[in-house]
Amino acid sequence: MKYSLPLLMLLLIVACSTPEKKVETAHANNKFSDSLLVQIHEWKDHRQADSLVLMMDSENATYRAEAAMALASCQDTIAVHSLCIALEDSATRVRQNAAYALGQIASKESGYSLMTLIEETPNLENPAIYWEALGSCADSVLIPRMLNFLNLNEGTPGASRGLYKLTLSQLSSPAFIPALRKQIVNGEKDDLLLALHSILRNRTVDFNELDSLIVQQTANEDLDIRIAATGALGRIPSEYNRLILEQLLRNPAEDINVLISALRSYRSHDSIDTEIAATIIHHPNRDVALTACELLGKLDKDEVWISQNIATPTDPWVEAQVLKYMPEFVVKHSDKLVSQMESQQNPYAKAAWLKALSTNPALHSQMEKIILDATVKRIISTAACESLLSMFASPKWDGEQPIVPILKNAASTGDITILALISGYISEHADELREQDDFSFLKNTLDGLTLPRDIETYYEIKKALAALNNETWETPKPTWNHPIDWELVKSLPPFKTVTVHTNRGDYEIELDIENAPASASNFLDLVDEGYYTDKLFHRVVPNFVIQTGCPRGDGYGSVPYSIRSEFDLHDYQTGACGMASAGKDTESCQWFVTHSPTPHLEGRYSIFGYVTKGMDVVNSIHEGDTIHTISY
């Protein structure tokens, strides 16, 4: 490993400095009055892990801690040795940040250092940090040692985070159940919440023996716990749990996120109450109603029953969703339904109707026409393309109709979303398509892309081309291309409040300037440009997120640059604001707000703030709603 002479000189100066001097000279709005902290974040932004590793030797604990946390975003294995040494640092914050960084790097060799630290340190401060890192780093050999420790020790605060990480890595087993039981019975909120999410996310372990404990938590006073517990009931489809869920679903005044969680759990049962299904589809909240429509796929009823017992919803989105479960009706009444689709004034409602019509492949020519029409809104051409691709998979698709010429015709538009969608289809069906035609047209579309703006489409095309050649394409590391606006960052307080004004009302976000300077300053720069004015909420996933910031309105748009991912100890709790991306270090202008805790996003999507006021407004926002402006 080689270092430049100026860098070595700088590090020597830092090593000789003392924290007290930096405190005495700090006078600006936030910590970035310290030029060395700016430099550390610059190294992080440029992914210069070697420089950060050297900074770990500083005599200044503040700089060691900042360097360790910066390495969590770099995720470079060259830092593992230094971070393992830092687990024994004299400063608590350095130890904690080093543990977190090791978890983000997820090097299996560091799991043993973390396990030993937990075993030998009975009173760890913030033990959840170490358990989470251990769960990310543990291998199948280390897991029994983890579980043995948990079984032998009554008080293991924070252990749920380790168990949850193992669940996400598909490493959980029935041996986890005693440890999860302890976390549910004895744990504080965070332990209880993560234990429930471990159950909710697990698809292989039978959790029947925890049934009564989970049911108890569906009545917890804490809303986040109730949402998670209701979701966890879906993993134990017992008759008693079915009755609990039905009781929740019969209460229209229940919190909408609890209802949505209950509906998803209810789908796991073989027996669905037809009265509940027919009623809750007309819930006044659109997202509850849309989720309820999925029950139609579980009912042992035909289309005649649906048409006779489900009153036509007044909400066009919900009506379109119901039609997805009535394919014969769609075929029989295509002309009338196409006319209704065309009459929709809201482009997102029209998009929903286009997707509903996908059950009739005979309408493929209409979809092709919309795709080729450059005058339609992008969300509409996107929906038409999605519908067309769905038609290809339909048993009603005319097998004599060649697919590749249709794909080639769609690709001629050069539209980045159309290209991404057809590339995804080609990747999935490469085995059956590769001998059918010449796909040079797909390779030629790469010349029309602008990087990094069109990075998501670029990735999809490259993966499709590799699949056609029976190869695997590895996603390259994005290159740095956009500086942090340090002048803006230094002018701000550690936390800055902005107000998002929408057609549903206002909500406030507290931006975290010190922990996410790149994301927060980029957000404010775009606000100052008026970029977010009149932007649409193009994606709403019930009891998950609302997402906005796409210039196209279909989720595939971006600005001409990208920024770096920034990871730290913050959690994806209710109201967390995160940067959307197409993978690490591809963030730009799209962002989202969570409806409820979403711990599976942690360490994958940058958190740049939290909603501090107006979550009722966030919960009321639907697809197609609008940001009027953002002020601060």
XYZ file of C-alpha atoms in Angstrom, residues 40-581:
542
model
C -12.186 12.684 6.455
C -15.571 13.045 4.775
C -13.855 13.903 1.505
C -11.867 10.684 1.751
C -15.118 8.887 2.447
C -16.773 10.551 -0.543
C -13.883 9.549 -2.825
C -13.762 6.042 -1.282
C -10.139 6.507 -0.240
C -10.170 3.735 2.351
C -6.366 3.672 2.569
C -6.281 7.265 3.817
C -9.021 6.536 6.342
C -7.137 3.482 7.616
C -4.109 5.683 8.304
C -6.355 8.131 10.164
C -7.305 5.278 12.496
C -3.826 5.724 14.023
C -4.499 9.330 15.025
C -4.028 10.268 18.682
C -7.276 12.202 18.414
C -10.198 9.926 19.329
C -12.661 12.134 17.452
C -10.764 11.599 14.202
C -10.412 7.876 14.830
C -14.157 7.598 15.394
C -15.009 9.622 12.283
C -12.587 7.576 10.174
C -14.090 4.319 11.428
C -17.598 5.473 10.577
C -16.448 6.685 7.165
C -15.094 3.190 6.471
C -18.635 1.875 6.967
C -19.612 3.687 3.781
C -16.476 2.668 1.868
C -16.986 -1.014 2.731
C -13.435 -1.898 1.695
C -11.896 -5.082 3.103
C -8.478 -3.417 3.438
C -9.880 -1.790 6.589
C -10.827 -5.015 8.398
C -7.549 -5.464 10.287
C -7.454 -1.863 11.546
C -11.115 -1.968 12.534
C -10.655 -5.211 14.473
C -7.816 -3.569 16.395
C -10.079 -0.565 17.024
C -12.556 -2.836 18.828
C -10.155 -2.500 21.771
C -9.775 1.283 21.469
C -9.830 3.311 24.690
C -12.675 5.479 23.337
C -16.196 4.031 23.383
C -17.278 5.841 20.232
C -14.304 4.493 18.289
C -15.105 0.933 19.373
C -18.759 1.298 18.432
C -18.057 2.870 15.048
C -15.456 0.228 14.290
C -17.972 -2.513 15.078
C -20.574 -0.884 12.856
C -18.075 -0.559 10.003
C -17.112 -4.221 10.320
C -20.778 -5.122 10.029
C -21.083 -3.051 6.861
C -18.033 -4.729 5.332
C -19.427 -8.105 6.477
C -16.073 -9.869 6.437
C -16.487 -13.319 7.997
C -13.038 -13.203 9.588
C -14.073 -10.271 11.790
C -17.041 -12.204 13.204
C -14.780 -14.037 15.645
C -13.295 -10.791 16.976
C -16.798 -9.429 17.552
C -17.986 -12.644 19.246
C -14.991 -12.659 21.579
C -15.595 -9.013 22.493
C -19.249 -9.723 23.353
C -18.319 -12.778 25.427
C -15.580 -11.009 27.367
C -17.300 -7.640 27.930
C -20.403 -8.110 30.126
C -21.423 -4.446 30.212
C -21.036 -3.254 26.644
C -22.387 0.223 26.000
C -25.000 0.074 23.209
C -24.573 -3.689 22.708
C -27.007 -3.688 19.764
C -24.235 -2.178 17.606
C -21.961 -5.151 18.265
C -24.709 -7.753 17.888
C -25.822 -6.267 14.577
C -22.244 -6.343 13.288
C -21.844 -9.922 14.501
C -25.031 -10.973 12.722
C -23.680 -9.490 9.487
C -20.281 -11.194 9.833
C -21.107 -14.577 11.374
C -20.788 -17.752 9.336
C -22.413 -21.150 9.880
C -19.554 -22.186 12.169
C -19.919 -19.183 14.465
C -23.723 -19.247 14.745
C -23.874 -22.120 17.295
C -21.452 -20.197 19.493
C -23.720 -17.136 19.275
C -26.823 -19.135 20.177
C -25.067 -20.919 23.018
C -24.108 -17.548 24.514
C -27.689 -16.319 24.213
C -29.101 -19.465 25.798
C -26.691 -19.280 28.757
C -27.247 -15.589 29.483
C -30.577 -14.124 30.551
C -29.788 -10.483 29.889
C -28.683 -10.029 26.268
C -29.930 -6.593 25.208
C -29.390 -5.824 21.548
C -29.131 -9.466 20.477
C -32.258 -9.187 18.302
C -30.280 -7.124 15.828
C -27.820 -9.953 15.338
C -30.594 -12.505 14.920
C -32.313 -10.216 12.427
C -29.184 -9.837 10.296
C -28.792 -13.613 10.221
C -32.406 -13.913 9.107
C -31.793 -11.528 6.210
C -28.802 -13.672 5.223
C -31.015 -16.802 5.165
C -28.989 -18.317 8.010
C -31.736 -18.682 10.614
C -32.979 -22.053 11.888
C -35.330 -23.501 14.536
C -32.421 -23.154 16.972
C -33.117 -19.399 16.947
C -36.530 -19.795 18.611
C -35.402 -19.830 22.288
C -33.299 -16.699 21.704
C -36.184 -14.933 19.970
C -38.518 -15.921 22.811
C -36.211 -14.204 25.312
C -36.079 -11.069 23.210
C -39.878 -10.917 22.943
C -40.467 -11.557 26.647
C -37.636 -9.511 28.160
C -36.504 -7.096 25.477
C -36.956 -3.358 25.316
C -38.768 -1.898 22.305
C -35.888 -2.214 19.856
C -35.233 -5.859 20.803
C -38.918 -6.716 20.665
C -39.366 -4.945 17.331
C -36.385 -6.670 15.706
C -37.434 -10.072 17.075
C -40.861 -9.620 15.463
C -39.276 -8.509 12.202
C -37.025 -11.594 12.315
C -40.155 -13.739 12.416
C -41.926 -11.644 9.797
C -38.985 -11.930 7.357
C -38.353 -15.643 7.886
C -39.836 -18.023 5.320
C -38.415 -21.345 6.488
C -38.757 -21.741 10.277
C -41.971 -22.865 12.017
C -42.691 -20.351 14.793
C -45.891 -21.958 16.136
C -44.552 -22.178 19.691
C -44.245 -18.368 19.784
C -47.856 -17.906 18.680
C -49.328 -16.674 21.981
C -46.463 -14.238 22.552
C -46.936 -12.678 19.112
C -50.700 -12.408 19.565
C -50.157 -10.524 22.840
C -48.076 -7.938 21.006
C -50.891 -7.183 18.534
C -52.476 -5.278 21.437
C -49.278 -3.443 22.392
C -49.758 0.292 22.978
C -46.779 1.046 20.740
C -47.973 1.344 17.126
C -44.694 0.140 15.595
C -44.857 -3.037 17.694
C -48.502 -3.636 16.755
C -47.730 -3.285 13.052
C -44.797 -5.719 13.267
C -46.688 -8.238 15.422
C -49.671 -8.178 13.071
C -47.304 -8.848 10.179
C -45.602 -11.692 12.084
C -48.977 -13.452 12.477
C -48.760 -14.210 8.765
C -45.989 -16.665 9.555
C -48.310 -18.702 11.819
C -51.581 -19.266 9.923
C -53.516 -20.867 12.796
C -57.292 -20.740 13.185
C -56.984 -18.556 16.286
C -54.721 -16.098 14.472
C -57.196 -15.946 11.605
C -59.883 -14.834 14.059
C -57.540 -12.201 15.551
C -56.849 -10.808 12.080
C -60.524 -10.800 11.167
C -61.298 -8.853 14.339
C -58.748 -6.221 13.281
C -60.083 -6.081 9.731
C -63.649 -5.552 10.925
C -62.574 -2.315 12.620
C -62.391 0.370 9.894
C -61.132 2.894 12.469
C -57.963 0.867 13.058
C -54.660 2.480 12.047
C -54.218 2.072 8.289
C -50.749 0.535 8.569
C -52.015 -2.049 11.058
C -54.845 -2.852 8.631
C -52.442 -3.206 5.705
C -50.179 -5.451 7.784
C -53.207 -7.503 8.843
C -54.376 -7.876 5.233
C -50.992 -9.201 4.146
C -51.001 -11.707 7.012
C -54.600 -12.680 6.286
C -53.581 -13.696 2.740
C -51.531 -16.554 4.216
C -54.724 -18.273 5.387
C -56.611 -20.729 3.233
C -59.988 -19.572 4.492
C -60.924 -15.950 3.724
C -64.157 -14.400 4.996
C -66.018 -13.202 1.887
C -67.900 -10.510 3.804
C -64.661 -8.997 5.097
C -63.133 -9.048 1.607
C -66.197 -7.477 0.001
C -66.341 -4.758 2.653
C -62.730 -3.707 3.151
C -62.197 -3.303 -0.609
C -64.307 -0.158 -0.147
C -62.205 1.220 2.705
C -61.917 5.030 2.382
C -58.121 4.829 2.338
C -57.011 3.872 -1.175
C -53.925 1.973 -0.082
C -55.919 -0.179 2.345
C -58.442 -0.873 -0.426
C -55.715 -1.719 -2.959
C -54.123 -4.158 -0.519
C -57.540 -5.668 0.208
C -58.032 -6.398 -3.506
C -55.268 -9.006 -3.230
C -57.657 -11.110 -1.135
C -59.643 -11.734 -4.325
C -56.856 -14.002 -5.489
C -57.343 -16.158 -2.380
C -61.121 -16.467 -2.541
C -62.475 -19.705 -3.945
C -64.894 -17.709 -6.067
C -65.279 -17.165 -9.788
C -65.650 -13.917 -11.688
C -69.426 -14.128 -11.612
C -69.350 -14.096 -7.829
C -66.953 -11.125 -7.836
C -69.136 -9.132 -10.223
C -72.269 -9.902 -8.172
C -70.835 -9.394 -4.688
C -68.155 -6.725 -5.051
C -69.753 -3.373 -5.715
C -67.864 -1.371 -8.315
C -65.339 0.758 -6.397
C -65.657 4.508 -6.846
C -61.881 4.940 -6.795
C -60.503 4.298 -10.331
C -57.267 2.819 -8.963
C -59.196 0.300 -6.872
C -61.584 -0.500 -9.714
C -58.623 -1.253 -11.962
C -57.114 -3.493 -9.276
C -60.343 -5.514 -9.010
C -60.326 -6.031 -12.804
C -56.987 -7.845 -12.549
C -58.898 -10.722 -10.940
C -61.542 -10.794 -13.696
C -59.604 -11.727 -16.862
C -62.597 -13.197 -18.700
C -64.597 -10.042 -17.988
C -61.737 -7.956 -19.380
C -61.708 -10.009 -22.583
C -65.470 -9.866 -22.985
C -65.772 -6.126 -22.361
C -62.444 -4.925 -23.807
C -63.852 -2.147 -25.971
C -65.758 -0.598 -23.076
C -62.807 -0.964 -20.688
C -60.343 0.536 -23.176
C -62.707 3.497 -23.480
C -62.781 3.843 -19.687
C -58.996 3.682 -19.591
C -58.711 6.431 -22.163
C -61.163 8.624 -20.225
C -58.974 8.673 -17.106
C -57.641 12.199 -16.580
C -55.028 11.310 -13.975
C -52.033 9.669 -15.714
C -51.427 7.363 -12.736
C -55.049 6.197 -12.829
C -54.671 5.594 -16.567
C -51.497 3.616 -15.870
C -53.395 1.466 -13.355
C -56.047 0.725 -15.950
C -53.447 -0.192 -18.558
C -52.023 -2.762 -16.169
C -55.519 -4.137 -15.531
C -55.982 -4.652 -19.284
C -52.832 -6.792 -19.451
C -54.958 -9.894 -18.827
C -56.165 -9.620 -22.454
C -53.194 -10.215 -24.809
C -55.418 -9.351 -27.766
C -54.840 -5.708 -26.775
C -51.089 -5.915 -27.404
C -51.279 -3.676 -30.478
C -52.847 -0.901 -28.373
C -49.993 -1.242 -25.904
C -47.404 -1.083 -28.687
C -49.058 2.035 -30.058
C -48.871 3.783 -26.691
C -45.224 2.781 -26.259
C -44.323 4.341 -29.604
C -46.282 7.557 -28.947
C -43.709 10.158 -27.865
C -46.442 12.564 -26.749
C -47.830 10.481 -23.857
C -46.618 10.924 -20.303
C -43.811 8.591 -19.346
C -45.787 6.864 -16.599
C -48.350 5.858 -19.235
C -45.835 4.455 -21.745
C -44.127 2.668 -18.846
C -47.405 1.028 -17.806
C -48.112 0.051 -21.413
C -44.721 -1.631 -21.655
C -45.215 -3.463 -18.362
C -48.600 -4.668 -19.577
C -47.182 -5.801 -22.912
C -44.468 -7.840 -21.208
C -47.107 -9.418 -18.936
C -49.094 -10.413 -22.010
C -46.133 -12.412 -23.338
C -46.400 -14.686 -20.292
C -50.149 -15.197 -20.648
C -51.416 -18.631 -21.754
C -53.661 -16.668 -24.113
C -50.686 -15.180 -25.955
C -50.618 -16.171 -29.618
C -47.604 -18.415 -29.874
C -47.329 -17.651 -33.564
C -46.723 -13.977 -32.825
C -42.926 -13.432 -32.650
C -41.845 -11.525 -29.553
C -38.390 -10.276 -30.532
C -39.594 -7.939 -33.336
C -41.975 -6.356 -30.825
C -39.110 -5.858 -28.374
C -36.934 -4.412 -31.117
C -39.686 -2.007 -32.128
C -40.118 -0.854 -28.522
C -36.357 -0.403 -28.160
C -36.362 1.922 -31.173
C -37.959 4.585 -28.968
C -34.666 4.943 -27.089
C -36.729 5.610 -23.962
C -34.678 4.649 -20.902
C -37.562 3.017 -19.043
C -38.723 1.004 -22.038
C -35.136 -0.133 -22.590
C -34.765 -1.129 -18.932
C -38.031 -3.068 -18.907
C -37.428 -5.019 -22.122
C -33.850 -5.713 -20.994
C -35.198 -7.174 -17.764
C -37.542 -9.367 -19.782
C -34.705 -10.531 -22.016
C -32.556 -11.390 -18.987
C -35.332 -13.537 -17.533
C -36.030 -15.327 -20.831
C -32.538 -15.420 -22.326
C -32.526 -19.213 -22.694
C -35.571 -19.207 -24.944
C -34.738 -15.999 -26.802
C -31.016 -16.176 -27.592
C -31.435 -18.394 -30.665
C -34.478 -16.603 -32.047
C -33.014 -13.401 -33.432
C -30.161 -10.945 -33.611
C -29.998 -8.778 -30.483
C -27.407 -6.322 -31.759
C -30.135 -3.687 -31.568
C -29.941 -3.914 -27.776
C -26.190 -3.342 -27.700
C -26.619 -0.335 -30.006
C -28.977 1.329 -27.521
C -26.073 1.774 -25.098
C -24.757 4.610 -27.268
C -27.873 6.653 -26.565
C -27.493 6.577 -22.783
C -26.039 9.376 -20.672
C -24.097 8.255 -17.611
C -24.428 8.411 -14.688
C -27.953 9.719 -15.244
C -29.157 6.543 -16.981
C -27.171 4.128 -14.821
C -30.157 1.899 -13.962
C -30.982 1.323 -17.627
C -27.302 0.796 -18.415
C -27.124 -1.940 -15.779
C -30.218 -3.688 -17.135
C -28.965 -3.678 -20.731
C -25.529 -4.992 -19.741
C -27.127 -7.789 -17.697
C -29.379 -8.723 -20.619
C -26.480 -8.841 -23.077
C -24.505 -11.004 -20.669
C -27.466 -13.361 -20.197
C -27.855 -13.723 -23.969
C -24.182 -14.767 -24.103
C -24.782 -17.150 -21.190
C -22.491 -15.034 -19.024
C -22.800 -13.262 -15.664
C -22.302 -9.523 -15.556
C -20.894 -8.027 -12.369
C -22.035 -4.528 -11.514
C -19.025 -2.174 -11.588
C -18.305 0.258 -8.792
C -19.706 3.689 -9.711
C -17.093 6.416 -10.067
C -17.099 9.671 -8.109
C -18.561 12.508 -10.175
C -20.164 15.117 -7.903
C -18.568 17.151 -5.079
C -20.136 17.860 -1.714
C -21.255 21.478 -1.403
C -19.072 22.271 1.606
C -19.859 25.969 1.516
C -23.515 25.141 2.056
C -22.791 22.420 4.608
C -20.655 24.715 6.776
C -23.372 27.362 6.825
C -25.963 25.005 8.328
C -26.724 23.916 11.903
C -26.262 20.211 12.754
C -29.967 19.649 12.098
C -31.955 21.654 9.574
C -35.745 21.596 9.313
C -37.467 21.773 5.924
C -41.189 21.770 5.201
C -42.617 19.714 2.343
C -45.820 21.301 1.046
C -48.062 18.777 -0.751
C -51.604 18.656 -2.059
C -52.445 16.563 1.047
C -50.899 18.992 3.530
C -47.470 19.756 4.975
C -44.903 17.665 6.779
C -41.550 18.613 8.286
C -38.207 16.845 7.919
C -35.207 17.356 10.172
C -32.138 16.932 7.950
C -29.059 15.350 9.525
C -26.279 17.593 8.249
C -23.403 16.141 10.238
C -23.969 12.462 9.466
C -25.168 12.803 5.873
C -23.509 15.954 4.497
C -23.502 14.769 0.872
C -27.148 13.649 0.857
C -28.503 16.579 2.898
C -26.624 19.275 0.978
C -27.557 17.715 -2.365
C -31.190 17.708 -1.243
C -31.028 21.386 -0.260
C -29.238 22.336 -3.487
C -32.078 20.760 -5.457
C -34.620 22.524 -3.240
C -32.896 25.860 -3.917
C -33.073 25.190 -7.654
C -36.811 24.574 -7.362
C -36.226 21.045 -8.621
C -38.832 19.427 -6.371
C -41.564 21.943 -7.195
C -44.547 20.061 -8.694
C -42.760 16.703 -8.508
C -45.084 13.736 -8.137
C -45.102 10.906 -5.646
C -44.617 8.263 -8.310
C -44.353 5.276 -5.969
C -46.413 4.431 -2.908
C -46.095 0.985 -1.337
C -48.624 0.635 1.510
C -47.064 0.326 4.959
C -43.633 0.761 3.406
C -42.732 4.023 1.629
C -43.822 7.038 -0.361
C -41.242 7.986 -3.003
C -40.738 11.117 -5.085
C -38.161 13.176 -6.975
C -38.242 11.416 -10.355
C -38.195 13.925 -13.250
C -40.012 11.401 -15.468
C -42.607 10.385 -12.903
C -42.046 6.652 -13.441
C -39.102 5.976 -11.121
C -36.391 5.715 -13.778
C -35.424 9.381 -14.045
C -32.434 11.101 -12.507
C -30.241 14.187 -12.697
C -26.919 14.268 -14.631
C -24.837 13.242 -11.619
C -24.814 10.804 -8.713
C -23.743 11.097 -5.094
C -22.251 8.627 -2.665
C -24.064 6.393 -0.191
C -23.666 7.460 3.455
C -24.202 4.863 6.173
C -24.194 5.353 9.927
C -25.869 4.169 13.115
C -29.271 5.693 12.361
C -32.258 3.341 12.048
C -35.020 3.105 9.478
C -37.745 3.904 11.972
C -41.141 5.419 11.169
C -40.674 8.617 9.175
C -37.089 7.932 8.105
C -36.079 9.796 4.944
C -33.817 7.806 2.652
C -32.164 8.260 -0.715
C -33.457 5.949 -3.440
C -30.826 4.294 -5.608
